[in-house]
Short mmCIF file of C-alpha atoms in Angstrom, two decimals:
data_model
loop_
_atom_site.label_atom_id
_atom_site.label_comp_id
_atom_site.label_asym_id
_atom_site.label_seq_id
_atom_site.Cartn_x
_atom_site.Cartn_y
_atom_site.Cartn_z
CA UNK F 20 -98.69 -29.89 -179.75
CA UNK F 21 -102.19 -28.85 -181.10
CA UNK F 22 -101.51 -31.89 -184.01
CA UNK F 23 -99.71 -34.41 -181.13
CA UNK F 24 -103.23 -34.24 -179.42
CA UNK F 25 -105.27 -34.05 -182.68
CA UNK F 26 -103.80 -37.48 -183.23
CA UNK F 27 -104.19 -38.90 -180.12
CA UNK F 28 -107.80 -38.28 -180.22
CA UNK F 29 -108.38 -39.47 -183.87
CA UNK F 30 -106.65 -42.79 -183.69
CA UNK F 31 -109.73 -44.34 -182.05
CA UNK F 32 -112.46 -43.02 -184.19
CA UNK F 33 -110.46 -43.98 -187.10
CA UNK F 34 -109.83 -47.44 -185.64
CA UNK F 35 -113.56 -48.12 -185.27
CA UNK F 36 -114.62 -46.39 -189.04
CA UNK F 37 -111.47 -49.06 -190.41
CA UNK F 38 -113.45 -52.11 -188.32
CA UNK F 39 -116.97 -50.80 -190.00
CA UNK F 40 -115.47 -50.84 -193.31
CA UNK F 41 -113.86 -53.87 -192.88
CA UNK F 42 -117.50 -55.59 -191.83
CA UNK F 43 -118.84 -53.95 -194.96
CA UNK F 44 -116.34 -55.51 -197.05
CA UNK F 45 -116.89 -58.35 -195.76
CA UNK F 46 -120.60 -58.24 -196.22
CA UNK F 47 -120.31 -57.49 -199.66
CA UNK F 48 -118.39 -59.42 -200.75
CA UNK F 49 -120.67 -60.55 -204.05
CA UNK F 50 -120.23 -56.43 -205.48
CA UNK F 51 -116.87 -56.40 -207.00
CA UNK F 52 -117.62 -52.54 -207.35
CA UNK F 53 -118.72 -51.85 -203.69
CA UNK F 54 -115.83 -54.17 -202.03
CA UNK F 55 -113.48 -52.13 -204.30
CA UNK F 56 -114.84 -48.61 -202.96
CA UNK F 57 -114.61 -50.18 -199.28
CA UNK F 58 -110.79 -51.40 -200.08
CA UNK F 59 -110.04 -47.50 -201.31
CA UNK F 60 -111.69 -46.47 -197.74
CA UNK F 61 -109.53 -48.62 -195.33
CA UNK F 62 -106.84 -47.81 -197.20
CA UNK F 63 -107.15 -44.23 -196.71
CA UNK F 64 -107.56 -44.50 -193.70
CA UNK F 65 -104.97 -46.99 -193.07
CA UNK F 66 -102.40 -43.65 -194.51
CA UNK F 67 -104.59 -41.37 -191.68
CA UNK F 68 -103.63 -44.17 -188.88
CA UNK F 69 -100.09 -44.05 -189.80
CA UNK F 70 -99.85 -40.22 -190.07
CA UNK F 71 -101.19 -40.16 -186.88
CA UNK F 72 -99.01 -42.82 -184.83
CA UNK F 73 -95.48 -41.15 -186.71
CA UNK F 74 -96.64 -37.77 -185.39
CA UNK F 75 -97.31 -39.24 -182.16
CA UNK F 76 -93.93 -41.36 -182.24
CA UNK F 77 -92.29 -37.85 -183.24
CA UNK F 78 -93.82 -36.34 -180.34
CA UNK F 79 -92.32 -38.88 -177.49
CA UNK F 80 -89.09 -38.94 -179.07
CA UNK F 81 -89.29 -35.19 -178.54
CA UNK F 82 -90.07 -35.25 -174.73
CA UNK F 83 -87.07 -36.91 -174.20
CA UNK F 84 -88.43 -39.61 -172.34
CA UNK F 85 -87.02 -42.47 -173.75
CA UNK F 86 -83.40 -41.72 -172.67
CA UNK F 87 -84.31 -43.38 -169.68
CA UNK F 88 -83.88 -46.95 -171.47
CA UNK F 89 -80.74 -46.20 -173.07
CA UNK F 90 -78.04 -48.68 -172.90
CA UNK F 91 -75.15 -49.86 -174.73
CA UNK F 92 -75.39 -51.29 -178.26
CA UNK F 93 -73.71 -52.60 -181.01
CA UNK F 94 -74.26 -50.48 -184.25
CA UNK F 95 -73.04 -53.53 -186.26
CA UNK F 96 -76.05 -55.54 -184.84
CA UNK F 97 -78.58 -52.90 -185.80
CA UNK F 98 -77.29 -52.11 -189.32
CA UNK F 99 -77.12 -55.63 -190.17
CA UNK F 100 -80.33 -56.12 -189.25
CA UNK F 101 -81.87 -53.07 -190.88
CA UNK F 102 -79.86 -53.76 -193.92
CA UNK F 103 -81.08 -57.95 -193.96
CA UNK F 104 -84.72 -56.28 -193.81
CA UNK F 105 -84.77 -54.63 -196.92
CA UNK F 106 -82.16 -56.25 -198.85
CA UNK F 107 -85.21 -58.04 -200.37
CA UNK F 108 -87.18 -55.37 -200.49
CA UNK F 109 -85.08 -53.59 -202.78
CA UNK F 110 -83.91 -56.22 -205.13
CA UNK F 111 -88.12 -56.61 -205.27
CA UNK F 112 -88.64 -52.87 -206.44
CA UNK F 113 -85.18 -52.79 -208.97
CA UNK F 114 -82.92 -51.28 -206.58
CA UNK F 115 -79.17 -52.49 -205.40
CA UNK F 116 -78.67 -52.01 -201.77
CA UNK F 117 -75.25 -52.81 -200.59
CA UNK F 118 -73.56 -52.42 -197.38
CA UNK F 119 -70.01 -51.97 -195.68
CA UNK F 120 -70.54 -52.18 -191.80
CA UNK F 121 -67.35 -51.89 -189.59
CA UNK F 122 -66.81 -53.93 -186.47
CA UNK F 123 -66.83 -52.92 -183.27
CA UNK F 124 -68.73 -50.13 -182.44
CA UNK F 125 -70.90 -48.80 -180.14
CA UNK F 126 -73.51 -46.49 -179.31
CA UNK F 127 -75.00 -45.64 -176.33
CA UNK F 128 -78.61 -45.62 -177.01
CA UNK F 129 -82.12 -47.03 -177.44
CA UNK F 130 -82.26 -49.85 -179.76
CA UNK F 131 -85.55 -49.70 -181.26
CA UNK F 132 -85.34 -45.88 -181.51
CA UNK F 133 -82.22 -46.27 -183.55
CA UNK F 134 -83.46 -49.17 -185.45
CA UNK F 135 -86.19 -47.32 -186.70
CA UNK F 136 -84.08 -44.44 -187.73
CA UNK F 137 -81.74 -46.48 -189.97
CA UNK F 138 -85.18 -48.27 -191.50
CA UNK F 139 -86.59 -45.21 -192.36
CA UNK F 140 -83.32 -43.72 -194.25
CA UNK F 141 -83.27 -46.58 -196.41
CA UNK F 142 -86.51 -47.32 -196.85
CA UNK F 143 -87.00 -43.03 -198.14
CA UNK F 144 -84.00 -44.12 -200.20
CA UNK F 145 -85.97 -47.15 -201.91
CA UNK F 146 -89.14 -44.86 -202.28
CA UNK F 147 -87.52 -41.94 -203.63
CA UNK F 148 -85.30 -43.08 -206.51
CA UNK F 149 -85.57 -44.34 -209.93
CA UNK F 150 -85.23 -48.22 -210.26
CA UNK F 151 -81.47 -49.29 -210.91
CA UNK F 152 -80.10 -47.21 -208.59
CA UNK F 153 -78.06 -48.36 -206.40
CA UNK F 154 -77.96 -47.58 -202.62
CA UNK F 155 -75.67 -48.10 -199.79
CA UNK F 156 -75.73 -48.09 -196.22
CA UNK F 157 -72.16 -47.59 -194.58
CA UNK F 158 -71.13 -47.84 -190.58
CA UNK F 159 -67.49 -46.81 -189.87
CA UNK F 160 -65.18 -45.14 -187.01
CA UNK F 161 -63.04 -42.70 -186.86
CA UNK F 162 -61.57 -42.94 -183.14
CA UNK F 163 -64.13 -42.97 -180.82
CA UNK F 164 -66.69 -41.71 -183.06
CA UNK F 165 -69.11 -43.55 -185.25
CA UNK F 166 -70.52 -42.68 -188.61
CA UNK F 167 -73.87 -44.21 -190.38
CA UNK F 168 -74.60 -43.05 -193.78
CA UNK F 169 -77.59 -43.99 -196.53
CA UNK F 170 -76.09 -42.82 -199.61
CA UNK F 171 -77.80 -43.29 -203.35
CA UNK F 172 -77.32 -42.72 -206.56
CA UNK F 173 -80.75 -40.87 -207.16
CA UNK F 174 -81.95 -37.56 -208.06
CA UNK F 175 -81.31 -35.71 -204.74
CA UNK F 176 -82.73 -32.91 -202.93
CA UNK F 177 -81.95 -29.47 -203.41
CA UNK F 178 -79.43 -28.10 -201.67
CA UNK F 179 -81.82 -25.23 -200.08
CA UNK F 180 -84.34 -27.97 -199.03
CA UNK F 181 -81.33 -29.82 -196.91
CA UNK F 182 -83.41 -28.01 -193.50
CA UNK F 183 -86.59 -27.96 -194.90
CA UNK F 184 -87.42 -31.64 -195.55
CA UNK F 185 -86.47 -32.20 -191.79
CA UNK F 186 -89.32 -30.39 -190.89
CA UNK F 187 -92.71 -32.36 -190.48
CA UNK F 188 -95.15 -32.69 -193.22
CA UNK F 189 -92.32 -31.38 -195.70
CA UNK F 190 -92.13 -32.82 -199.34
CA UNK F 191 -90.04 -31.64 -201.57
CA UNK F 192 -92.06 -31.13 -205.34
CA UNK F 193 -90.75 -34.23 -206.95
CA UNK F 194 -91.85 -36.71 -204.27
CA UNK F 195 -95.67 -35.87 -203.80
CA UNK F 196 -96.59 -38.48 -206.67
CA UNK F 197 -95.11 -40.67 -204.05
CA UNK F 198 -96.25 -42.53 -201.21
CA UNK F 199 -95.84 -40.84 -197.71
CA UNK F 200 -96.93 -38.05 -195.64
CA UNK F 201 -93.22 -36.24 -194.63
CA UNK F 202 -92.99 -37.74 -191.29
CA UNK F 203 -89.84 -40.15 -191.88
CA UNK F 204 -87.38 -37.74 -192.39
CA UNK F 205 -88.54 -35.61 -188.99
CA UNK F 206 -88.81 -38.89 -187.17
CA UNK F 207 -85.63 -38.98 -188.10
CA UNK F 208 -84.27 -35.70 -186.87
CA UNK F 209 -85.86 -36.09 -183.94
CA UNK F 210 -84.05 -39.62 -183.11
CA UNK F 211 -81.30 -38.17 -183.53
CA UNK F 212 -81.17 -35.25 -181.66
CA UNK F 213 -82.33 -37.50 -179.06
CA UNK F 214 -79.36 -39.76 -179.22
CA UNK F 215 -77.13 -35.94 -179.47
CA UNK F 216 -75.59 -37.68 -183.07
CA UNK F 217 -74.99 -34.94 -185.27
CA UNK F 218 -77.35 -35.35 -188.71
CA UNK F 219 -75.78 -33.95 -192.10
CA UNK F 220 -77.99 -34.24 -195.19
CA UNK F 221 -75.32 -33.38 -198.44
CA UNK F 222 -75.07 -33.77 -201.98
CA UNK F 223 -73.83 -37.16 -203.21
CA UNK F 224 -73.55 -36.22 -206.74
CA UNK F 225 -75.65 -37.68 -208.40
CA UNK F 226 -78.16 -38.48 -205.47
CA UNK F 227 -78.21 -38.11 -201.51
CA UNK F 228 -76.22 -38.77 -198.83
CA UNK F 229 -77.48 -38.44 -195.01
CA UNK F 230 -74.92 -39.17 -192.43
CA UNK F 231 -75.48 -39.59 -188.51
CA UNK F 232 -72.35 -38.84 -186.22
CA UNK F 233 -72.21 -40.44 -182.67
CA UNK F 234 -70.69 -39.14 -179.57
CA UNK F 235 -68.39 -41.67 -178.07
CA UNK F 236 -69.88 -43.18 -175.09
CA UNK F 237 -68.85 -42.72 -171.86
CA UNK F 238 -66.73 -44.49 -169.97
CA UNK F 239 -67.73 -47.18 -167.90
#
């Protein structure tokens, strides 16, 4: 709670310091030394600005509010569009991303909520593994139960860090030299425990496999 309202207040001081330093930059534009300073400024504080909203995000998908919007979707809609996203994205960075999507199936739910959930699974998958490696997003049913996975082919996380890295502001040691701030993972957990799908982080050997199982929904 204390950082939910620590970010609240901070997002507008930080939004008027980003509009100074962009005025700066723009005045000095002739000082290739001082516009470069001014770049490293905003985007530091661009990182504080997105810390901020994803703990902020966390914190509504926590209240539970948002259940109030939920409605009947089609999974195959949002991981084809998720996956059509950053298809590019990882051929651009030397990654494979691949896809088997079944037909069919449905989730009672909110769509952006959900959306977002599946973007940040793959997009941690891009950030966090070598290039080559090949990652694949997966959407199947069993009954009247569906199943999203992100699996790759990278190093992993430990097994004893399955918990840990669900936990806000948690990086596991060989992903600090990496962009982020240990939000996407806990915006993750917290989507889904919203939606009541049952999360599973496991060992793909090699690499990572995080797995989302829905409750059917109920019957019209």
């Amino acid at each position: 709670q204390v950082w939910s309202d620590g970010a609240h207040d901070l997002r507008t001081p930080l939004t008027r310091m980003r509009n100074r330093l962009e005025e700066a930059r723009a005045r000095s534009a002739g000082s290739s030394g001082d516009s470069a300073v001014i770049a490293a400024a905003i985007d530091d504080t661009d990182q504080l600005l997105s810390m901020f909203e994803a703990v902020l995000r966390i914190s509504q998908v926590e209240a539970g509010t948002r259940t109030r919007t939920f409605a009947a979707l089609s999974l195959l809609e949002l991981c084809e569009k998720v996956f059509q996203m950053y298809l590019p994205v990882a051929e651009d960075s030397g990654r494979s991303l691949t896809s088997s999507i079944a037909r069919g199936v449905a989730v009672l739910g909110d769509a952006e909520l959900l959306t977002q959930m599946l973007a940040n699974l793959v997009e941690n998958a891009i950030r966090h593994t070598p290039e080559r490696a090949h990652i694949r997003l997966s959407l199947d049913r069993a009954g009247d139960r569906a199943t999203v996975s992100v699996r790759d082919d990278g190093p992993g996380i430990p097994a004893q860090e399955h918990e840990k890295v669900l936990r806000r502001f948690y990086r596991v040691s060989n992903s600090r030299s990496t962009a982020g701030h240990g939000l996407g993972l806990a915006l993750v957990a917290a989507i889904a425990q919203l939606h009541r799908a049952r999360l599973t982080l496991s060992d793909a050997a090699p690499g990572l496999e995080v797995t989302l199982e829905f409750e059917p929904p109920p019957a019209a």
